[in-house]
PDB file of C-alpha atoms in Angstrom:
ATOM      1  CA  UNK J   1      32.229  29.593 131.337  1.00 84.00           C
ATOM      2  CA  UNK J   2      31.548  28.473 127.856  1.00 86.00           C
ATOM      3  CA  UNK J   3      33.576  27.265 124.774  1.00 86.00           C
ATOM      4  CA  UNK J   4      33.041  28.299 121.066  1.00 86.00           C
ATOM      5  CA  UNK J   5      32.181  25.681 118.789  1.00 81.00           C
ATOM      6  CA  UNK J   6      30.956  27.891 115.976  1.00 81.00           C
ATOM      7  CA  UNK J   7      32.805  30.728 113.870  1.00 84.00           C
ATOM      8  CA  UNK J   8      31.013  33.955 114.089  1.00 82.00           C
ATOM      9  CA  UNK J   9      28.592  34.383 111.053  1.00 81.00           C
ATOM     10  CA  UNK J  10      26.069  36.798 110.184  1.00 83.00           C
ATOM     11  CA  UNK J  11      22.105  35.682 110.061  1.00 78.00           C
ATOM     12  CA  UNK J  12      18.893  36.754 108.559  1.00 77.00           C
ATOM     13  CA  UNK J  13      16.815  36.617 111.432  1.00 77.00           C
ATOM     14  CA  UNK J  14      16.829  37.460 114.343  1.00 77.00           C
ATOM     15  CA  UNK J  15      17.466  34.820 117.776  1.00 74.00           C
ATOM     16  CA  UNK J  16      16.508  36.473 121.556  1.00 74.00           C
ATOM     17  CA  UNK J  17      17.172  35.356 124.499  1.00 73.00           C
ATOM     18  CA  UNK J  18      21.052  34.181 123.928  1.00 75.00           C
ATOM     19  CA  UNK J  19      23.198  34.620 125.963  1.00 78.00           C
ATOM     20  CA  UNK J  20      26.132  37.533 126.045  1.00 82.00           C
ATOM     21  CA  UNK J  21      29.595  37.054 125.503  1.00 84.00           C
ATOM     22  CA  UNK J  22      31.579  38.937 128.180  1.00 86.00           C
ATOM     23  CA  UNK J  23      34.394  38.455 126.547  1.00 89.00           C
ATOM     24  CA  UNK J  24      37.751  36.225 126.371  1.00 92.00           C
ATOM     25  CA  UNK J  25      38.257  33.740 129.639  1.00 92.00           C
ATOM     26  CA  UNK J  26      41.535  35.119 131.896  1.00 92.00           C
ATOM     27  CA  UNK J  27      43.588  32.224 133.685  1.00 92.00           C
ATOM     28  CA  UNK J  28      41.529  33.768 136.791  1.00 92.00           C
ATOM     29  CA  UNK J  29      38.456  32.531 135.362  1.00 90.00           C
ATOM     30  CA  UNK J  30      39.734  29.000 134.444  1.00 91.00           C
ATOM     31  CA  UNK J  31      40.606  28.326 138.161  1.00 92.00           C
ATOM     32  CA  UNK J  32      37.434  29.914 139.442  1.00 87.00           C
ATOM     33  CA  UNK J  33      35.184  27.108 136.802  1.00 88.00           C
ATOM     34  CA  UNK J  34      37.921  24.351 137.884  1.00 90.00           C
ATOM     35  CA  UNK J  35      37.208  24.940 141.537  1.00 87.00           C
ATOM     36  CA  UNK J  36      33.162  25.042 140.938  1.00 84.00           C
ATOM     37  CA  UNK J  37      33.294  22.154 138.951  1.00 88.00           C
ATOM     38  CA  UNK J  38      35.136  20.503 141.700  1.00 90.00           C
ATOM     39  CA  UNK J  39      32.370  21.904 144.216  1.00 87.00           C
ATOM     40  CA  UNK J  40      30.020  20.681 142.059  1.00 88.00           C
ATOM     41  CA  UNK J  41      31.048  16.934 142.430  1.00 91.00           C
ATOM     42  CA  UNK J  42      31.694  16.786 146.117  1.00 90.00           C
ATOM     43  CA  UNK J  43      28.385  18.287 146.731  1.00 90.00           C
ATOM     44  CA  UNK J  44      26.817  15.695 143.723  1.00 91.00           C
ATOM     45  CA  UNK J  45      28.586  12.949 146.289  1.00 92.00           C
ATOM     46  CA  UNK J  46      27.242  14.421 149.759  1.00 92.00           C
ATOM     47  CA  UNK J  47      23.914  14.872 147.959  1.00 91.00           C
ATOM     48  CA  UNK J  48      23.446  11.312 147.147  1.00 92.00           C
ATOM     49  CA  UNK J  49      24.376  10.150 150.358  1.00 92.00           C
ATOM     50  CA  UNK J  50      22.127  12.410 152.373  1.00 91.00           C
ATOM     51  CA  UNK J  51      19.193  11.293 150.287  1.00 92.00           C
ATOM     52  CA  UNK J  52      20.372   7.644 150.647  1.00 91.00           C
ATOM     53  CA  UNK J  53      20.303   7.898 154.641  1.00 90.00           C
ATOM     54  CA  UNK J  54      16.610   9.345 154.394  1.00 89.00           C
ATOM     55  CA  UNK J  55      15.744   6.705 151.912  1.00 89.00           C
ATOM     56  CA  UNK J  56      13.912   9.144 149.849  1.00 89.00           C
ATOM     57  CA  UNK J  57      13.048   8.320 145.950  1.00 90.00           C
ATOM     58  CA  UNK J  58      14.692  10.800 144.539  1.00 90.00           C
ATOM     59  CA  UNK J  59      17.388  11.098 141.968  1.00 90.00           C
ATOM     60  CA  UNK J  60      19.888  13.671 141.618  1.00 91.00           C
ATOM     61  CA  UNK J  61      20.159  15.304 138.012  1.00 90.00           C
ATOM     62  CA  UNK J  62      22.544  18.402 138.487  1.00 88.00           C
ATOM     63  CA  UNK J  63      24.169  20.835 140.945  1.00 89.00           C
ATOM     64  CA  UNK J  64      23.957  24.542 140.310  1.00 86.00           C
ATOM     65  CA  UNK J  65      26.487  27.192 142.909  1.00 82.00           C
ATOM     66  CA  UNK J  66      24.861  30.865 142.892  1.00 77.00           C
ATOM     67  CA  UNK J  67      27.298  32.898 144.880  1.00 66.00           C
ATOM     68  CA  UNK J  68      27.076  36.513 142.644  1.00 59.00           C
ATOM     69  CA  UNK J  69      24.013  37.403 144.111  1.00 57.00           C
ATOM     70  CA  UNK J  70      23.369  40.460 147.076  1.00 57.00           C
ATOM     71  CA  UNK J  71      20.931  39.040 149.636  1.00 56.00           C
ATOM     72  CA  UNK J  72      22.896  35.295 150.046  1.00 57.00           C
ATOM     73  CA  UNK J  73      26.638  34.974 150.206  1.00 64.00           C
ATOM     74  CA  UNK J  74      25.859  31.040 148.575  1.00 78.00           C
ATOM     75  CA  UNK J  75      23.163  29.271 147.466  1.00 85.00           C
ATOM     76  CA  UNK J  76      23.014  25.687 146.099  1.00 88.00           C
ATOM     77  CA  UNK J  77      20.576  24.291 143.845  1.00 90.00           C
ATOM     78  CA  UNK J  78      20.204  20.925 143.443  1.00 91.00           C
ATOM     79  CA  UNK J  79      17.929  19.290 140.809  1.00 92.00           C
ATOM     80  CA  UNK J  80      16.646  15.806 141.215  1.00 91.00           C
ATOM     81  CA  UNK J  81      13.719  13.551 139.016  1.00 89.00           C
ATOM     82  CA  UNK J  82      11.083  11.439 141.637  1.00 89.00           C
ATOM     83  CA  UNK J  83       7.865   9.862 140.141  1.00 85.00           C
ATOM     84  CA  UNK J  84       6.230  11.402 142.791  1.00 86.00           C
ATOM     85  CA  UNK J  85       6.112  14.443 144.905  1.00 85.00           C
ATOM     86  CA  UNK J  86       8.411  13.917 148.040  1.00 83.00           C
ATOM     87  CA  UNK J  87       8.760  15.459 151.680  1.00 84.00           C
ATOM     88  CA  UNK J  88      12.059  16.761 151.844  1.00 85.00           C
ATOM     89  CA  UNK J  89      12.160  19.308 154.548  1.00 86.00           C
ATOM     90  CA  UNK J  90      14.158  16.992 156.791  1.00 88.00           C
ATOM     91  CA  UNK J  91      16.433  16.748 153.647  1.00 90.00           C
ATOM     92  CA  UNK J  92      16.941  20.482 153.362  1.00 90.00           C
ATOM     93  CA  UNK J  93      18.070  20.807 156.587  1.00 90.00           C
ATOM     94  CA  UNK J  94      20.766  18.013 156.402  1.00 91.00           C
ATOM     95  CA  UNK J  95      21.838  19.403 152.792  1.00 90.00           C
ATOM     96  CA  UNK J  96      21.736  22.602 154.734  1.00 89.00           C
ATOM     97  CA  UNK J  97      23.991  22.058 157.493  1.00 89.00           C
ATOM     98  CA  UNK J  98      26.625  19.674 155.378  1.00 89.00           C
ATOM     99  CA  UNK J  99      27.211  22.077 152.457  1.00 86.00           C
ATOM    100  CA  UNK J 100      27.220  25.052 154.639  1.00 85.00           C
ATOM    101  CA  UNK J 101      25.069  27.447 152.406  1.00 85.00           C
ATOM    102  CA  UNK J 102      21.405  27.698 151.505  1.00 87.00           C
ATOM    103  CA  UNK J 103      19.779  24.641 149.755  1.00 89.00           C
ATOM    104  CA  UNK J 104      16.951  24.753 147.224  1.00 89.00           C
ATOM    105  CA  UNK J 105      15.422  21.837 145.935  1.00 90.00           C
ATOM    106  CA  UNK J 106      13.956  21.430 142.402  1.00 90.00           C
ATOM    107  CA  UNK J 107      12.451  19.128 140.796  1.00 89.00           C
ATOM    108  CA  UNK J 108      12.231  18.352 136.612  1.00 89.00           C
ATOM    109  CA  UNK J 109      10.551  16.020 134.271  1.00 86.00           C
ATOM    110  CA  UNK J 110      12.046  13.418 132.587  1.00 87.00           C
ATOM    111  CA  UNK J 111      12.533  15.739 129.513  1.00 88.00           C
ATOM    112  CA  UNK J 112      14.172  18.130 131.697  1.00 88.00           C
ATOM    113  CA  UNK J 113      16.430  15.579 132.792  1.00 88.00           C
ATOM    114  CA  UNK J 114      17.802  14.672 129.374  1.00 89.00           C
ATOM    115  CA  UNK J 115      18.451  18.297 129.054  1.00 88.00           C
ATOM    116  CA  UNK J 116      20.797  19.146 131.721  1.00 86.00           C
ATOM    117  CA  UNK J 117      22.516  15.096 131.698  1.00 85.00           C
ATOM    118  CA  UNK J 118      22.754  15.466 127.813  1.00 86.00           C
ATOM    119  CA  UNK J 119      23.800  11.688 125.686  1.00 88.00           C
ATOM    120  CA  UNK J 120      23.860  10.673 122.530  1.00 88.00           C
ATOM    121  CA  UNK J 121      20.701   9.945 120.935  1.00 87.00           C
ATOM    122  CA  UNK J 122      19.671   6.657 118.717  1.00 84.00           C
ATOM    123  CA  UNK J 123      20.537   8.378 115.591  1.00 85.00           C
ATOM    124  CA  UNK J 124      24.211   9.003 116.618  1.00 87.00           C
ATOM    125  CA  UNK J 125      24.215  12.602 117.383  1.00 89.00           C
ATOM    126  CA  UNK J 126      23.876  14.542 120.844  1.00 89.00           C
ATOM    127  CA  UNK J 127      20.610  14.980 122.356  1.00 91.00           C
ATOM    128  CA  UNK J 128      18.080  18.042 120.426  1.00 89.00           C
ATOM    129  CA  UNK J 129      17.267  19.157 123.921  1.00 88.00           C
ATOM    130  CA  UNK J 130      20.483  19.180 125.178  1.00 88.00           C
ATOM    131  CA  UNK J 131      21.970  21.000 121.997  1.00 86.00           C
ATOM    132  CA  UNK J 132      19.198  23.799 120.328  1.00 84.00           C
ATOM    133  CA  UNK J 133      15.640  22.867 121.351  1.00 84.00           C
ATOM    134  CA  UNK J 134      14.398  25.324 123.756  1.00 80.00           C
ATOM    135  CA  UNK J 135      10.895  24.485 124.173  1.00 81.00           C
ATOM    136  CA  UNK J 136       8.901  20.673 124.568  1.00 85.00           C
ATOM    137  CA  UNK J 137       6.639  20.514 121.944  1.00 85.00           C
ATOM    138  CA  UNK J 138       4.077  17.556 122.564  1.00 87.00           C
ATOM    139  CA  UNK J 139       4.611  14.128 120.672  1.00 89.00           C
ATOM    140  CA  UNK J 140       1.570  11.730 119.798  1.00 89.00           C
ATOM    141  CA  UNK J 141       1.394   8.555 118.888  1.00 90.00           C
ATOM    142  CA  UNK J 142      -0.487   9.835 116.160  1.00 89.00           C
ATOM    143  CA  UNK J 143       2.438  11.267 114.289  1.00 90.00           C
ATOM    144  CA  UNK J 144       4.622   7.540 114.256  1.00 90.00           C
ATOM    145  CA  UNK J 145       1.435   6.500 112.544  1.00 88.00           C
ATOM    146  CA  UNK J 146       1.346   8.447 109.958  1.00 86.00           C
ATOM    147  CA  UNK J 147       4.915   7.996 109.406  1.00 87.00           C
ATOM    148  CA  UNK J 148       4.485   4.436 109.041  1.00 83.00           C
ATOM    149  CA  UNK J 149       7.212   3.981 111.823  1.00 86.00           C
ATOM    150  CA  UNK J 150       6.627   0.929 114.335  1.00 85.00           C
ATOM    151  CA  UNK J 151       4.587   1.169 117.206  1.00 85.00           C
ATOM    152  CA  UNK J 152       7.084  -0.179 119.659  1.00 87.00           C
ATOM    153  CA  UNK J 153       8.527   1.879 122.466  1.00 85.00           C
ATOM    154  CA  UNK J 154      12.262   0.866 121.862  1.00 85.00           C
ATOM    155  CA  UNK J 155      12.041   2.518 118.481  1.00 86.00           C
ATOM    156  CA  UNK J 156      10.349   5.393 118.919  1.00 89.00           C
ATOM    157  CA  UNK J 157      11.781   6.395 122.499  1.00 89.00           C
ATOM    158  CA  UNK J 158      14.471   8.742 123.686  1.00 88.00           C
ATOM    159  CA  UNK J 159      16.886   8.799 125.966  1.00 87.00           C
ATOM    160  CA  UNK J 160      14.176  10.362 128.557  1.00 87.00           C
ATOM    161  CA  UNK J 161      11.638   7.454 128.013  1.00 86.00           C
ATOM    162  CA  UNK J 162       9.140   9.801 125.745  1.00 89.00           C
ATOM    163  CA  UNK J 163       8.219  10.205 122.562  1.00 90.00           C
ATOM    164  CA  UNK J 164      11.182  11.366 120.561  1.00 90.00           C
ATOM    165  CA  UNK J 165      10.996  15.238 119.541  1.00 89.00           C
ATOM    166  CA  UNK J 166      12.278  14.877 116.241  1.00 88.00           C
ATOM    167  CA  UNK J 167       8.873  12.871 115.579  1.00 89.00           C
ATOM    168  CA  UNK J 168       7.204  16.414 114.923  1.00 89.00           C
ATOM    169  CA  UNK J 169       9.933  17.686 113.010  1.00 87.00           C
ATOM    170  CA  UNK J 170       8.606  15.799 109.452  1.00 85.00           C
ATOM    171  CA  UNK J 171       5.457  15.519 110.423  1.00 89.00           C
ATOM    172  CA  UNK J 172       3.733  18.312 108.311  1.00 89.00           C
ATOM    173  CA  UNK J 173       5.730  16.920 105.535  1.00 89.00           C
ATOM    174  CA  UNK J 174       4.048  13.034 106.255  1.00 89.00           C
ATOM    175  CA  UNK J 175       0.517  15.010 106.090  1.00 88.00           C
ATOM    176  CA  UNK J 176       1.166  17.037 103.078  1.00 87.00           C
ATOM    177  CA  UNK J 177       1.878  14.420 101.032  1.00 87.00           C
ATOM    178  CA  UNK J 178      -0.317  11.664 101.934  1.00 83.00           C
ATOM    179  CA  UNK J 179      -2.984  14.995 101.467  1.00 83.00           C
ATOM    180  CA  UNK J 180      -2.202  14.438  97.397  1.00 82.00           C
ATOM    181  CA  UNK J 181      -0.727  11.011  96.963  1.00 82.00           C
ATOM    182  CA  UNK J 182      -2.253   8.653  95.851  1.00 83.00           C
ATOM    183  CA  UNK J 183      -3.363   6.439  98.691  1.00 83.00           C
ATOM    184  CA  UNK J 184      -2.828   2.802  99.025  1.00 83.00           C
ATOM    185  CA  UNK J 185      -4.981   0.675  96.219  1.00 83.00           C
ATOM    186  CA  UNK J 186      -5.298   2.829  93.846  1.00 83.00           C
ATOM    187  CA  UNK J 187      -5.236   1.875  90.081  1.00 84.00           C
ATOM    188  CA  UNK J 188      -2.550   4.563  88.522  1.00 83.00           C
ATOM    189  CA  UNK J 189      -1.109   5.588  85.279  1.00 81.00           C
ATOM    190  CA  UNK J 190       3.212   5.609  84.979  1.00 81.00           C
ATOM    191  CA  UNK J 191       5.674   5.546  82.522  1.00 80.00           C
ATOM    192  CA  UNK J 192       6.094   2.338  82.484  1.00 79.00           C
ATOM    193  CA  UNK J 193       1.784   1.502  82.173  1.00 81.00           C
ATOM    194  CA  UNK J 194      -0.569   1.060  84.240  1.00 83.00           C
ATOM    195  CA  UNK J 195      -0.417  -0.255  87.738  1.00 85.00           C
ATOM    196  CA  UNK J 196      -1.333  -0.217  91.090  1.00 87.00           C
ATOM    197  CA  UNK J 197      -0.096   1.585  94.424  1.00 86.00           C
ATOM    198  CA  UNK J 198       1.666  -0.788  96.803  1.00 87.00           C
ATOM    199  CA  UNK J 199       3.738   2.043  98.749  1.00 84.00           C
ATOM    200  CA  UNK J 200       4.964   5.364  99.782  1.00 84.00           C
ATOM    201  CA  UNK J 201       8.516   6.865  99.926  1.00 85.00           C
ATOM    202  CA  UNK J 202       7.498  10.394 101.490  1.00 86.00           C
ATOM    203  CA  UNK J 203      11.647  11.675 101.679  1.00 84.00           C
ATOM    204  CA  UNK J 204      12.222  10.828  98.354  1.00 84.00           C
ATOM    205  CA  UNK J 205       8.656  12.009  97.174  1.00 83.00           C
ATOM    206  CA  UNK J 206       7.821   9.021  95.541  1.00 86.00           C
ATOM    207  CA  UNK J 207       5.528   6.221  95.056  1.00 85.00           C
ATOM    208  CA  UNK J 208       5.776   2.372  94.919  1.00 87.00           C
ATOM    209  CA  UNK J 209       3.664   1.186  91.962  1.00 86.00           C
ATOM    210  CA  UNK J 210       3.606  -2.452  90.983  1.00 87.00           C
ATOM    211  CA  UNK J 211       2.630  -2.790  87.606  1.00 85.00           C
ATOM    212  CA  UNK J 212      -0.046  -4.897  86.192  1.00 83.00           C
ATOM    213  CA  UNK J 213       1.795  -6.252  83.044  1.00 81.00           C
ATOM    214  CA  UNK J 214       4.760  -7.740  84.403  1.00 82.00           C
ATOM    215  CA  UNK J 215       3.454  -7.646  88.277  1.00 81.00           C
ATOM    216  CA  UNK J 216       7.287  -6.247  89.107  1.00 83.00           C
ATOM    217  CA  UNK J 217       7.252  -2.874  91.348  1.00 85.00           C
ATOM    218  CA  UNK J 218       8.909   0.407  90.514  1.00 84.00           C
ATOM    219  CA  UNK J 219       9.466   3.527  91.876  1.00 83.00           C
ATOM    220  CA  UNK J 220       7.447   6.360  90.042  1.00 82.00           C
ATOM    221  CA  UNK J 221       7.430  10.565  91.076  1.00 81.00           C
ATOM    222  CA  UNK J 222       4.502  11.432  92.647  1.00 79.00           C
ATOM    223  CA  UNK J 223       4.286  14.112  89.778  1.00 77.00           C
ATOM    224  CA  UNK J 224       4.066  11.042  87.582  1.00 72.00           C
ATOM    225  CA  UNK J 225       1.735   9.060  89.098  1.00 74.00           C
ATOM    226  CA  UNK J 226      -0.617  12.051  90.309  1.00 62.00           C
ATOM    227  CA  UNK J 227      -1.029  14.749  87.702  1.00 56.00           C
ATOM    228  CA  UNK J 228      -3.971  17.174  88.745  1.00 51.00           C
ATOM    229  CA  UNK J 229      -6.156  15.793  85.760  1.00 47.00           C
ATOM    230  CA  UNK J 230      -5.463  12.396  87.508  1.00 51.00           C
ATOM    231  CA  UNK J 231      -6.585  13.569  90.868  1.00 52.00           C
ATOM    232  CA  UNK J 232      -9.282  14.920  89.630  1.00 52.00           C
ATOM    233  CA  UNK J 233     -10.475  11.995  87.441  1.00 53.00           C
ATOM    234  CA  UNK J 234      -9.608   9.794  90.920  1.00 53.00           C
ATOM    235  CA  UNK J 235     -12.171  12.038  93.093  1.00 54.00           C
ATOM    236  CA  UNK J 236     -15.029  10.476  90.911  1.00 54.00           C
ATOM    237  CA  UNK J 237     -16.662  13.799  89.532  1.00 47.00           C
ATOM    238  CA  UNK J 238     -16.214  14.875  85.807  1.00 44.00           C
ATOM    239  CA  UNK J 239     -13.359  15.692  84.031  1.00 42.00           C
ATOM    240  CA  UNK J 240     -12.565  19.850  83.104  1.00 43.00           C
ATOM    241  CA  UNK J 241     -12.604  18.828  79.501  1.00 45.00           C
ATOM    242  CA  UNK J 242     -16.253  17.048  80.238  1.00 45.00           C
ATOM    243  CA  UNK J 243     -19.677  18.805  78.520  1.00 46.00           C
ATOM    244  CA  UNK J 244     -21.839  20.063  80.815  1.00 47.00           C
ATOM    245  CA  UNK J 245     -24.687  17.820  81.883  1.00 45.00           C
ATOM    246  CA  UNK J 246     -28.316  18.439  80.599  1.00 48.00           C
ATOM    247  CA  UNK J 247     -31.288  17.001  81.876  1.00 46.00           C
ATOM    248  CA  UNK J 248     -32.878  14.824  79.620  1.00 48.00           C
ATOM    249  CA  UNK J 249     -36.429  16.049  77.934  1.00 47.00           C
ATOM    250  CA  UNK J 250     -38.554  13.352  79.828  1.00 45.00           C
ATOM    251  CA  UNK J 251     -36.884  14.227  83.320  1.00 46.00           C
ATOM    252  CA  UNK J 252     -38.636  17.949  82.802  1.00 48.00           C
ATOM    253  CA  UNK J 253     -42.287  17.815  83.746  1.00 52.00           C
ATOM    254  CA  UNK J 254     -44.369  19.036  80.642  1.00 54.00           C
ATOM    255  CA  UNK J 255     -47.205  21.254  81.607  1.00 55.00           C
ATOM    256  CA  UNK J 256     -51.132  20.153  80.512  1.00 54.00           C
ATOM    257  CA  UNK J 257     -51.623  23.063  77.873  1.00 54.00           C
ATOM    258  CA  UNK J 258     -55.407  25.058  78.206  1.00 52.00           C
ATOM    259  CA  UNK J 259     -58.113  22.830  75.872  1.00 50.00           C
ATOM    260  CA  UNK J 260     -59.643  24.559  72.828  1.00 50.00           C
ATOM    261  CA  UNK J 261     -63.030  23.761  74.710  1.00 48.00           C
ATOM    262  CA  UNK J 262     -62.182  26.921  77.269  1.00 50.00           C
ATOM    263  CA  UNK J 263     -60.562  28.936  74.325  1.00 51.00           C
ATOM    264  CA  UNK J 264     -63.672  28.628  73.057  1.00 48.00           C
ATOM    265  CA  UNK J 265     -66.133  29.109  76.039  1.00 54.00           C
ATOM    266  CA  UNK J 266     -64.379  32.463  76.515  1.00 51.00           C
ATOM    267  CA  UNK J 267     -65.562  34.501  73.749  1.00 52.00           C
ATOM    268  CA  UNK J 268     -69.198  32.284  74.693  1.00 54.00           C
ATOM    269  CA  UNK J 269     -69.482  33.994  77.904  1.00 53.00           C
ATOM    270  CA  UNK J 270     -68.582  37.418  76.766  1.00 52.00           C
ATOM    271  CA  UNK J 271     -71.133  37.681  74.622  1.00 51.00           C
ATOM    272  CA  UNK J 272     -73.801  36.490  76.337  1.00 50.00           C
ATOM    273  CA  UNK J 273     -72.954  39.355  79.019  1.00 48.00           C
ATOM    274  CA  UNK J 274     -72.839  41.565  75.942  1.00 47.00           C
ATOM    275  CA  UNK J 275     -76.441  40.563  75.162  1.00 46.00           C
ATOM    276  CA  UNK J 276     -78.058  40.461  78.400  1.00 46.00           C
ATOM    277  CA  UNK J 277     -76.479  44.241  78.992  1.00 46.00           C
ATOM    278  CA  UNK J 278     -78.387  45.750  75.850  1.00 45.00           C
ATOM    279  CA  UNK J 279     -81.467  43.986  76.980  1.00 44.00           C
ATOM    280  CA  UNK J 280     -81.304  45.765  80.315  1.00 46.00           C
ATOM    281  CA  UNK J 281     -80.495  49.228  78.420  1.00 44.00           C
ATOM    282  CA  UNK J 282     -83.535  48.277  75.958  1.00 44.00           C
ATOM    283  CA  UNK J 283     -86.077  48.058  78.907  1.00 42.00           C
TER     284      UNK J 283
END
């Protein structure tokens, strides 16, 4: 059973893996999901107390009736959270012979657990597990740091005790601009003259700059504050406008030039070969 929440619409892309709509709910069907739902508590209730008798830290997180299926008239699935793997075969039994059908046991993370209880989450709205998010991406510490967010558990928490998942959702956005902001220090030009960057505003794309006149801080576009001549003045090379640098005349080695005294020993040499060979053709 399911309820609408959402008039049909048409999408660009494409979504798999949703499911199918059989169609519109008969008065049939309402009784059938009232009487599982009812199931579904009294077996919540006998769960519990079976689990309390064999004193077993475990908790249980939702009930689940399979009764379509060919090979078992009715199966029961029971999912439960422990912080550590427990022995329950003694348990099985018990859940076995109370409920009257087949028992299997699973057990789920705490993630998992926020998922099927579902709650409302610190900003006011239900859970993103519980609601769209299919898959657990993983959540560093990392990423509240570069959001400037505070490092305390409280604040940054979920209802499951993790990391919250919306922490990844803006993080590319937190690394793209603090990629070509100006960072923290940095001497700046505005609008309003020259200053120096005290802050960052990364949702509103801005930057705190408290300027050196009047010492009072303002909030300037990042456009403003860091043109690409700017950056590239701020990385410490040359500007594009700059004339290319030549090597001074006294950096370039000058080479000793050949003496007149060999120019002249040359022509010397030659012809006192020159002689000696008509001697030897004279004898």
């Amino acid at each position: 059973m399911a309820e609408c929440v959402w008039a049909p619409q048409y999408v660009t892309e494409e979504v798999g893996g949703l499911p199918l709509c059989a169609g519109i709910a008969t008065a049939t069907d309402l009784d059938r999901d009232e009487q599982n739902r009812q199931r579904r508590a009294d077996a919540r209730v006998i769960a519990k107390r079976t689990i309390r008798e064999h004193d077993l830290p475990m908790k249980v997180v939702g009930i689940d009736f399979v009764d379509r299926r060919a090979d078992i008239d009715q199966l029961v699935i029971v999912y439960f959270s422990a912080p550590h793997r427990v022995d329950f075969r003694e348990l099985v039994r018990d859940l076995a012979r109370a409920l009257r059908a087949r028992i299997e046991l699973r057990q789920v993370g705490a993630r998992d657990e926020a998922r099927l209880q579902g709650g409302i989450g610190p900003c006011g709205r239900d859970l993103c597990c519980a609601t769209f998010l299919k898959d657990f991406e993983p959540v560093s510490v990392r990423m509240a740091k570069d959001q400037d967010l505070p490092l305390n558990p409280l604040k940054i928490s979920g209802a499951c005790g993790r990391l919250m998942c919306c922490l990844k959702y803006e993080h590319p956005l937190y690394q793209e601009f603090n990629a070509k902001a100006p960072a923290l220090g940095t001497a700046v030009e505005t609008p309003a003259g020259d200053g120096v960057v005290v802050g960052h505003n990364v949702p509103s794309d801005t930057v705190v700059v408290r300027l050196a006149a009047s010492g009072r801080r303002c909030a300037c576009s990042r456009a403003d504050v860091c043109s690409p001549r700017q950056q590239y003045e701020a990385s410490g090379t040359t500007t594009p406008d700059a004339a290319p640098v030549v090597p001074e005349a006294s950096a370039v080695p000058e080479q000793p030039e050949p003496t007149e005294e060999r120019r002249v020993r040359k022509p010397r040499r030659r012809r006192r070969l020159h002689h000696d060979d008509e001697g030897e053709t004279a004898q």
